C-alpha cells in the first residue's frame, strides 16, 4: 500500500538503512489508491462540487509521503557498539577472573528512576549495558534508544529520534484514507443519480475496487493510530506495552510507569514536541572488528587506544 521497496544495507554487522526507493519494482504497474482517486474521482468531483477536493487530497498525500520518508531515513536512535577496548574493559570490571573472553550468564544493573527500580540489561552483541527503555532490534541488529518496534512498512526501527514522524505518518494516513473513502462514496452517489446504481458500479470498476480497499484498510489504520495515541498519552512504547513492563500482564503486581508525567498533555508534549537528540552514528567512520585477537599483545605493539610509534610504521614483524 505504501509502495516502499526494501532498503539496501551497509555490508557490516551493524545494519543501518542508507538507501530506499519509492516504488517497488513489482508494484510499478499497480495503481495506488491516490492514483485511482486522481484518475477517477477527482476530475468528477472537481467539476461537480469544488476544486478544493483534489487540492486537499494532494496536500494530504505529500504530507503522508514526507512523514514516511522522514521515518525511513531518520536515525531511530541507534547506539554505537562498544569498541574492542571498551568491551574488554567492561568485561574485566564484571568478571572477577579478569578474562575478557569469559562469557558469564546474563547480567543486569539496577538504577532508580523517579522512585522506581529499573533494570539495565547487558547486551552481548553491542557489549554494553543498555540505557533505560533501550532494546536490541533483531532485524537491524542494533540497540535503539526508546525502542518502540521495527516497522517493515517503513523499513526502519521506530525509536527515540523518529517516533514523532512515525506517529504523524500513521495519523495523516488515517485522514487520507478516510478522505479517499468519502470521495469515492460521493463520486458513486452523484454518478448514480438518475440512473441505476448497479450500472454505475459496472461503469466505474476502478472506483469500486478503491472503495473495497479503503473499506478494509481504514479499520487497521485507524486502530493503529488509536493505539499509538494511547501510547503517546501514557508515555509508553509498543515494546513496553506488549511486555507489560508497567502493568500486571506478567502476573505480578502492577508498577508505576516512571516515565509518565501524570498528565496527558505533558506526556504528548514530551513525546512529540521535545527537542530532537543528536544522532550518535558516525557515518564517516570505519567499521571495527568486534573480535579480539587470541594472541597476547607483544611489548613492541601499542596497547588498545594507544598511538603507534613512528618507528613502527612500515615495519614488519
Tab-separated table of C-alpha atoms in Angstrom, residues 7-278:
chain	number	residue	atom	x	y	z
A	7	UNK	CA	16.303	-0.872	1.868
A	8	UNK	CA	19.864	-1.612	0.898
A	9	UNK	CA	22.231	-2.093	3.796
A	10	UNK	CA	25.858	-1.371	4.564
A	11	UNK	CA	27.827	-4.595	4.432
A	12	UNK	CA	28.780	-4.747	8.092
A	13	UNK	CA	27.452	-6.384	11.281
A	14	UNK	CA	25.623	-3.188	12.249
A	15	UNK	CA	22.823	-2.653	9.767
A	16	UNK	CA	21.857	0.936	9.000
A	17	UNK	CA	19.469	1.844	6.153
A	18	UNK	CA	21.231	4.031	3.628
A	19	UNK	CA	19.023	3.939	0.535
A	20	UNK	CA	15.351	3.368	-0.188
A	21	UNK	CA	13.336	3.534	-3.388
A	22	UNK	CA	9.827	4.878	-3.510
A	23	UNK	CA	8.397	2.413	-5.999
A	24	UNK	CA	8.777	-1.334	-5.733
A	25	UNK	CA	9.796	-2.962	-8.995
A	26	UNK	CA	6.942	-5.469	-8.559
A	27	UNK	CA	4.391	-2.701	-7.991
A	28	UNK	CA	5.293	-0.203	-10.704
A	29	UNK	CA	2.358	-1.260	-12.857
A	30	UNK	CA	-0.122	-1.404	-9.968
A	31	UNK	CA	-2.090	1.847	-9.408
A	32	UNK	CA	-2.236	3.123	-5.859
A	33	UNK	CA	-5.286	4.494	-4.059
A	34	UNK	CA	-4.062	8.031	-4.664
A	35	UNK	CA	-3.596	7.388	-8.396
A	36	UNK	CA	-7.084	5.916	-8.666
A	37	UNK	CA	-8.524	8.901	-6.816
A	38	UNK	CA	-6.784	11.346	-9.160
A	39	UNK	CA	-7.687	9.428	-12.319
A	40	UNK	CA	-11.331	8.633	-11.495
A	41	UNK	CA	-12.908	10.553	-8.630
A	42	UNK	CA	-11.030	13.863	-8.511
A	43	UNK	CA	-11.907	15.167	-12.008
A	44	UNK	CA	-15.575	14.328	-11.495
A	45	UNK	CA	-15.751	15.868	-8.002
A	46	UNK	CA	-13.810	18.947	-9.111
A	47	UNK	CA	-16.324	19.583	-11.907
A	48	UNK	CA	-19.482	18.873	-9.918
A	49	UNK	CA	-18.525	20.030	-6.407
A	50	UNK	CA	-15.379	22.073	-5.770
A	51	UNK	CA	-11.777	22.322	-6.887
A	52	UNK	CA	-10.687	22.136	-3.248
A	53	UNK	CA	-11.124	18.345	-3.196
A	54	UNK	CA	-8.101	17.465	-5.378
A	55	UNK	CA	-6.071	20.193	-3.664
A	56	UNK	CA	-6.790	18.748	-0.214
A	57	UNK	CA	-6.030	15.237	-1.483
A	58	UNK	CA	-2.688	16.382	-2.905
A	59	UNK	CA	-1.715	18.173	0.322
A	60	UNK	CA	-2.545	15.112	2.417
A	61	UNK	CA	-0.701	12.828	0.029
A	62	UNK	CA	2.524	14.857	0.052
A	63	UNK	CA	2.367	15.238	3.835
A	64	UNK	CA	1.985	11.460	4.232
A	65	UNK	CA	4.917	10.818	1.896
A	66	UNK	CA	7.035	13.407	3.710
A	67	UNK	CA	6.407	11.746	7.082
A	68	UNK	CA	7.077	8.329	5.558
A	69	UNK	CA	10.443	9.424	4.170
A	70	UNK	CA	11.423	11.112	7.435
A	71	UNK	CA	10.576	7.949	9.356
A	72	UNK	CA	12.539	5.782	6.937
A	73	UNK	CA	15.664	7.918	6.627
A	74	UNK	CA	15.956	9.285	10.187
A	75	UNK	CA	18.253	7.502	12.598
A	76	UNK	CA	15.828	5.986	15.165
A	77	UNK	CA	18.352	6.384	17.977
A	78	UNK	CA	20.945	3.708	17.295
A	79	UNK	CA	23.598	3.394	19.992
A	80	UNK	CA	27.121	2.692	18.700
A	81	UNK	CA	28.564	-0.604	19.801
A	82	UNK	CA	31.381	-0.695	22.292
A	83	UNK	CA	34.831	-0.862	20.781
A	84	UNK	CA	37.075	-3.850	21.438
A	85	UNK	CA	38.942	-1.969	24.147
A	86	UNK	CA	35.742	-0.685	25.774
A	87	UNK	CA	34.169	-4.141	25.725
A	88	UNK	CA	37.291	-5.740	27.200
A	89	UNK	CA	37.443	-3.135	29.969
A	90	UNK	CA	33.766	-3.646	30.819
A	91	UNK	CA	34.144	-7.419	30.822
A	92	UNK	CA	37.072	-7.155	33.214
A	93	UNK	CA	35.004	-4.976	35.544
A	94	UNK	CA	32.209	-7.548	35.609
A	95	UNK	CA	34.264	-10.738	35.531
A	96	UNK	CA	36.346	-11.246	38.657
A	97	UNK	CA	38.706	-13.552	36.779
A	98	UNK	CA	39.835	-10.673	34.564
A	99	UNK	CA	39.377	-12.663	31.363
A	100	UNK	CA	37.858	-10.583	28.571
A	101	UNK	CA	36.863	-13.755	26.679
A	102	UNK	CA	34.767	-15.170	29.518
A	103	UNK	CA	31.042	-15.035	28.837
A	104	UNK	CA	29.059	-15.225	32.079
A	105	UNK	CA	25.268	-15.615	32.365
A	106	UNK	CA	23.038	-12.609	31.595
A	107	UNK	CA	23.772	-9.716	33.921
A	108	UNK	CA	21.724	-6.724	34.983
A	109	UNK	CA	22.191	-3.477	36.827
A	110	UNK	CA	19.563	-1.566	38.747
A	111	UNK	CA	19.024	2.181	38.639
A	112	UNK	CA	16.442	4.360	40.374
A	113	UNK	CA	14.202	6.496	38.111
A	114	UNK	CA	11.528	8.626	39.806
A	115	UNK	CA	11.381	6.256	42.755
A	116	UNK	CA	11.038	3.163	40.551
A	117	UNK	CA	13.734	0.494	40.229
A	118	UNK	CA	14.632	-0.086	36.564
A	119	UNK	CA	16.867	-2.944	35.451
A	120	UNK	CA	19.526	-2.373	32.816
A	121	UNK	CA	20.287	-5.492	30.788
A	122	UNK	CA	23.665	-6.280	29.302
A	123	UNK	CA	23.714	-6.645	25.515
A	124	UNK	CA	26.142	-9.367	24.460
A	125	UNK	CA	26.015	-8.169	20.842
A	126	UNK	CA	26.783	-4.496	21.470
A	127	UNK	CA	28.933	-5.239	24.546
A	128	UNK	CA	27.323	-2.668	26.826
A	129	UNK	CA	24.599	-2.162	29.395
A	130	UNK	CA	21.510	-0.875	27.628
A	131	UNK	CA	20.242	2.501	28.861
A	132	UNK	CA	16.654	2.678	30.151
A	133	UNK	CA	13.986	1.935	27.506
A	134	UNK	CA	16.655	0.694	25.095
A	135	UNK	CA	16.226	-2.638	23.339
A	136	UNK	CA	18.189	-4.592	20.745
A	137	UNK	CA	16.412	-4.981	17.404
A	138	UNK	CA	16.896	-8.455	15.954
A	139	UNK	CA	16.206	-7.192	12.416
A	140	UNK	CA	18.529	-4.173	12.350
A	141	UNK	CA	20.956	-5.814	14.806
A	142	UNK	CA	21.330	-2.563	16.760
A	143	UNK	CA	20.449	-1.244	20.191
A	144	UNK	CA	17.883	1.552	19.761
A	145	UNK	CA	17.034	4.191	22.359
A	146	UNK	CA	13.381	4.264	23.429
A	147	UNK	CA	12.774	1.311	21.135
A	148	UNK	CA	9.133	1.096	20.064
A	149	UNK	CA	9.134	-1.563	17.333
A	150	UNK	CA	10.628	-2.440	13.976
A	151	UNK	CA	8.246	-1.378	11.211
A	152	UNK	CA	8.597	-3.366	7.956
A	153	UNK	CA	6.395	-0.836	6.118
A	154	UNK	CA	8.955	1.939	6.561
A	155	UNK	CA	11.984	-0.371	6.530
A	156	UNK	CA	13.382	1.046	9.754
A	157	UNK	CA	13.141	0.841	13.510
A	158	UNK	CA	10.855	3.277	15.301
A	159	UNK	CA	12.629	4.787	18.264
A	160	UNK	CA	13.524	7.941	20.128
A	161	UNK	CA	14.539	10.067	17.135
A	162	UNK	CA	11.863	9.158	14.558
A	163	UNK	CA	8.795	8.234	16.615
A	164	UNK	CA	7.184	11.665	16.111
A	165	UNK	CA	7.496	11.255	12.338
A	166	UNK	CA	6.020	7.755	12.509
A	167	UNK	CA	3.075	8.965	14.577
A	168	UNK	CA	2.452	11.839	12.156
A	169	UNK	CA	2.676	9.339	9.288
A	170	UNK	CA	0.015	6.927	10.553
A	171	UNK	CA	-2.225	9.764	11.765
A	172	UNK	CA	-2.110	11.601	8.434
A	173	UNK	CA	-2.519	8.305	6.591
A	174	UNK	CA	-5.732	7.719	8.540
A	175	UNK	CA	-7.073	11.098	7.424
A	176	UNK	CA	-6.013	10.440	3.825
A	177	UNK	CA	-7.658	7.004	3.732
A	178	UNK	CA	-10.873	8.347	5.255
A	179	UNK	CA	-10.837	11.270	2.814
A	180	UNK	CA	-10.368	8.955	-0.181
A	181	UNK	CA	-13.160	6.694	1.064
A	182	UNK	CA	-15.531	9.651	1.434
A	183	UNK	CA	-14.612	10.971	-2.017
A	184	UNK	CA	-15.248	7.611	-3.689
A	185	UNK	CA	-18.614	7.216	-1.955
A	186	UNK	CA	-19.582	10.740	-3.015
A	187	UNK	CA	-18.422	10.047	-6.557
A	188	UNK	CA	-20.505	6.881	-6.879
A	189	UNK	CA	-23.523	8.514	-5.258
A	190	UNK	CA	-23.509	11.511	-7.605
A	191	UNK	CA	-22.958	9.375	-10.697
A	192	UNK	CA	-25.838	7.070	-9.782
A	193	UNK	CA	-28.365	9.920	-9.564
A	194	UNK	CA	-30.917	9.494	-12.318
A	195	UNK	CA	-29.587	6.045	-13.276
A	196	UNK	CA	-29.291	2.534	-11.927
A	197	UNK	CA	-26.753	2.162	-9.104
A	198	UNK	CA	-25.596	-1.260	-10.343
A	199	UNK	CA	-24.911	0.107	-13.803
A	200	UNK	CA	-22.866	2.899	-12.218
A	201	UNK	CA	-20.755	0.314	-10.419
A	202	UNK	CA	-20.166	-1.510	-13.704
A	203	UNK	CA	-19.109	1.733	-15.390
A	204	UNK	CA	-16.558	2.589	-12.676
A	205	UNK	CA	-14.770	-0.650	-11.684
A	206	UNK	CA	-11.671	1.241	-10.526
A	207	UNK	CA	-13.716	3.280	-8.049
A	208	UNK	CA	-15.383	0.128	-6.755
A	209	UNK	CA	-12.004	-1.540	-6.249
A	210	UNK	CA	-10.708	1.536	-4.466
A	211	UNK	CA	-13.812	1.607	-2.268
A	212	UNK	CA	-13.266	-2.007	-1.207
A	213	UNK	CA	-9.564	-1.458	-0.488
A	214	UNK	CA	-10.250	1.670	1.566
A	215	UNK	CA	-13.056	-0.006	3.496
A	216	UNK	CA	-10.881	-2.892	4.673
A	217	UNK	CA	-7.682	-0.901	5.223
A	218	UNK	CA	-9.165	2.050	7.085
A	219	UNK	CA	-10.035	-0.042	10.142
A	220	UNK	CA	-6.493	-1.311	10.663
A	221	UNK	CA	-5.004	2.152	10.096
A	222	UNK	CA	-7.473	3.828	12.451
A	223	UNK	CA	-6.868	1.109	15.040
A	224	UNK	CA	-3.106	1.591	14.789
A	225	UNK	CA	-3.481	5.371	15.111
A	226	UNK	CA	-5.718	4.980	18.150
A	227	UNK	CA	-3.305	2.542	19.790
A	228	UNK	CA	-0.331	4.861	19.346
A	229	UNK	CA	-2.402	7.817	20.554
A	230	UNK	CA	-2.937	5.859	23.767
A	231	UNK	CA	0.809	5.146	23.964
A	232	UNK	CA	1.674	8.821	23.458
A	233	UNK	CA	-0.832	9.934	26.095
A	234	UNK	CA	0.606	7.390	28.547
A	235	UNK	CA	4.271	7.911	27.568
A	236	UNK	CA	4.651	4.220	26.775
A	237	UNK	CA	6.236	2.302	23.921
A	238	UNK	CA	4.851	-0.642	21.991
A	239	UNK	CA	7.644	-2.792	23.387
A	240	UNK	CA	6.759	-1.844	26.976
A	241	UNK	CA	3.039	-2.342	26.392
A	242	UNK	CA	3.475	-5.807	24.863
A	243	UNK	CA	5.867	-6.934	27.585
A	244	UNK	CA	3.687	-5.398	30.292
A	245	UNK	CA	6.643	-3.613	31.851
A	246	UNK	CA	4.446	-1.326	33.975
A	247	UNK	CA	1.296	-3.445	34.284
A	248	UNK	CA	0.226	-6.763	35.766
A	249	UNK	CA	0.361	-8.636	32.436
A	250	UNK	CA	3.230	-10.746	33.735
A	251	UNK	CA	1.157	-11.956	36.644
A	252	UNK	CA	2.869	-9.810	39.251
A	253	UNK	CA	1.958	-6.551	40.888
A	254	UNK	CA	1.476	-3.561	38.619
A	255	UNK	CA	4.226	-0.959	38.945
A	256	UNK	CA	4.027	2.744	38.216
A	257	UNK	CA	5.420	3.967	34.912
A	258	UNK	CA	8.405	6.105	35.992
A	259	UNK	CA	8.485	7.947	32.655
A	260	UNK	CA	4.914	9.238	32.811
A	261	UNK	CA	4.422	12.892	33.743
A	262	UNK	CA	0.949	12.173	35.199
A	263	UNK	CA	-0.623	14.432	32.588
A	264	UNK	CA	-1.861	13.573	29.101
A	265	UNK	CA	-0.868	16.964	27.682
A	266	UNK	CA	2.587	16.837	29.267
A	267	UNK	CA	3.154	13.302	28.011
A	268	UNK	CA	2.147	14.285	24.477
A	269	UNK	CA	4.466	17.294	24.552
A	270	UNK	CA	7.343	15.223	25.936
A	271	UNK	CA	6.994	12.519	23.273
A	272	UNK	CA	6.118	14.604	20.215
A	273	UNK	CA	7.370	18.134	20.859
A	274	UNK	CA	10.610	17.699	22.763
A	275	UNK	CA	13.983	18.611	21.248
A	276	UNK	CA	15.322	16.028	18.818
A	277	UNK	CA	18.510	14.500	20.268
A	278	UNK	CA	21.575	14.371	18.015
